[in-house]
XYZ file of C-alpha atoms in Angstrom:
73
model
C 0.000 0.000 0.000
C 2.846 2.385 0.815
C 4.144 2.014 -2.733
C 0.852 3.283 -4.177
C 0.658 6.494 -2.160
C 3.357 8.402 -4.117
C 1.664 7.399 -7.381
C -1.729 8.535 -6.069
C -0.385 11.912 -4.928
C 1.314 12.455 -8.265
C -1.754 11.484 -10.263
C -4.034 13.651 -8.122
C -1.782 16.693 -8.355
C -1.300 16.429 -12.115
C -5.031 15.826 -12.658
C -5.943 18.863 -10.581
C -3.489 21.127 -12.383
C -4.607 19.832 -15.778
C -8.266 20.514 -14.934
C -7.562 24.000 -13.578
C -5.421 24.772 -16.611
C -8.393 23.800 -18.794
C -10.559 26.231 -16.779
C -12.592 23.551 -14.989
C -13.664 24.715 -11.544
C -13.821 21.124 -10.301
C -10.041 20.902 -10.668
C -9.882 22.694 -7.332
C -12.034 19.916 -5.844
C -9.614 17.287 -7.122
C -6.730 19.201 -5.566
C -8.621 19.552 -2.312
C -9.388 15.853 -2.172
C -5.787 15.076 -3.037
C -4.685 16.754 0.180
C -6.073 13.752 2.055
C -3.687 11.563 0.073
C -0.794 13.936 0.796
C -1.515 13.706 4.520
C -1.565 9.896 4.247
C 1.774 10.107 2.433
C 3.269 12.313 5.160
C 2.098 9.975 7.910
C 3.072 6.749 6.131
C 6.580 7.954 5.322
C 7.160 10.145 8.366
C 7.498 13.206 6.147
C 6.089 15.569 8.765
C 7.324 18.647 6.931
C 4.652 18.059 4.289
C 1.816 18.593 6.787
C 2.159 22.414 6.956
C 2.321 22.499 3.153
C -0.828 20.423 2.925
C -2.598 22.736 5.382
C -1.659 25.815 3.351
C -2.643 24.155 0.070
C -5.999 23.183 1.563
C -6.684 26.846 2.346
C -5.557 27.878 -1.160
C -7.754 25.244 -2.825
C -10.797 26.310 -0.783
C -10.173 29.986 -1.519
C -9.746 29.410 -5.248
C -12.753 27.099 -5.443
C -14.911 29.772 -3.782
C -13.565 32.456 -6.123
C -14.224 30.348 -9.236
C -17.654 29.337 -7.971
C -18.664 32.989 -7.476
C -17.703 33.778 -11.065
C -19.848 30.898 -12.341
C -22.958 31.884 -10.350
C-alpha cells in the first residue's frame, strides 16, 4: 500500500493542475481531495514537513474554489 501512495499523490496533483489549466472549476475539488492523500503520504513515510504544506494548500484550494464558484454563479 505504501508504494501506491506516491503514485496517487502524483496522479491527483497532475489531474488537478490539468483541470484547472483547462478552466474547470472542479479541478480545485480534485486538488482539495488530493490533500487527504498527501496527509496519508506524510504519515506513512514520516514526512512531517509536508503537513504544513498540505494545510496551506488546503486553504488555497478552498479559496480558489470559492472564487471560481462565485464567477460561475
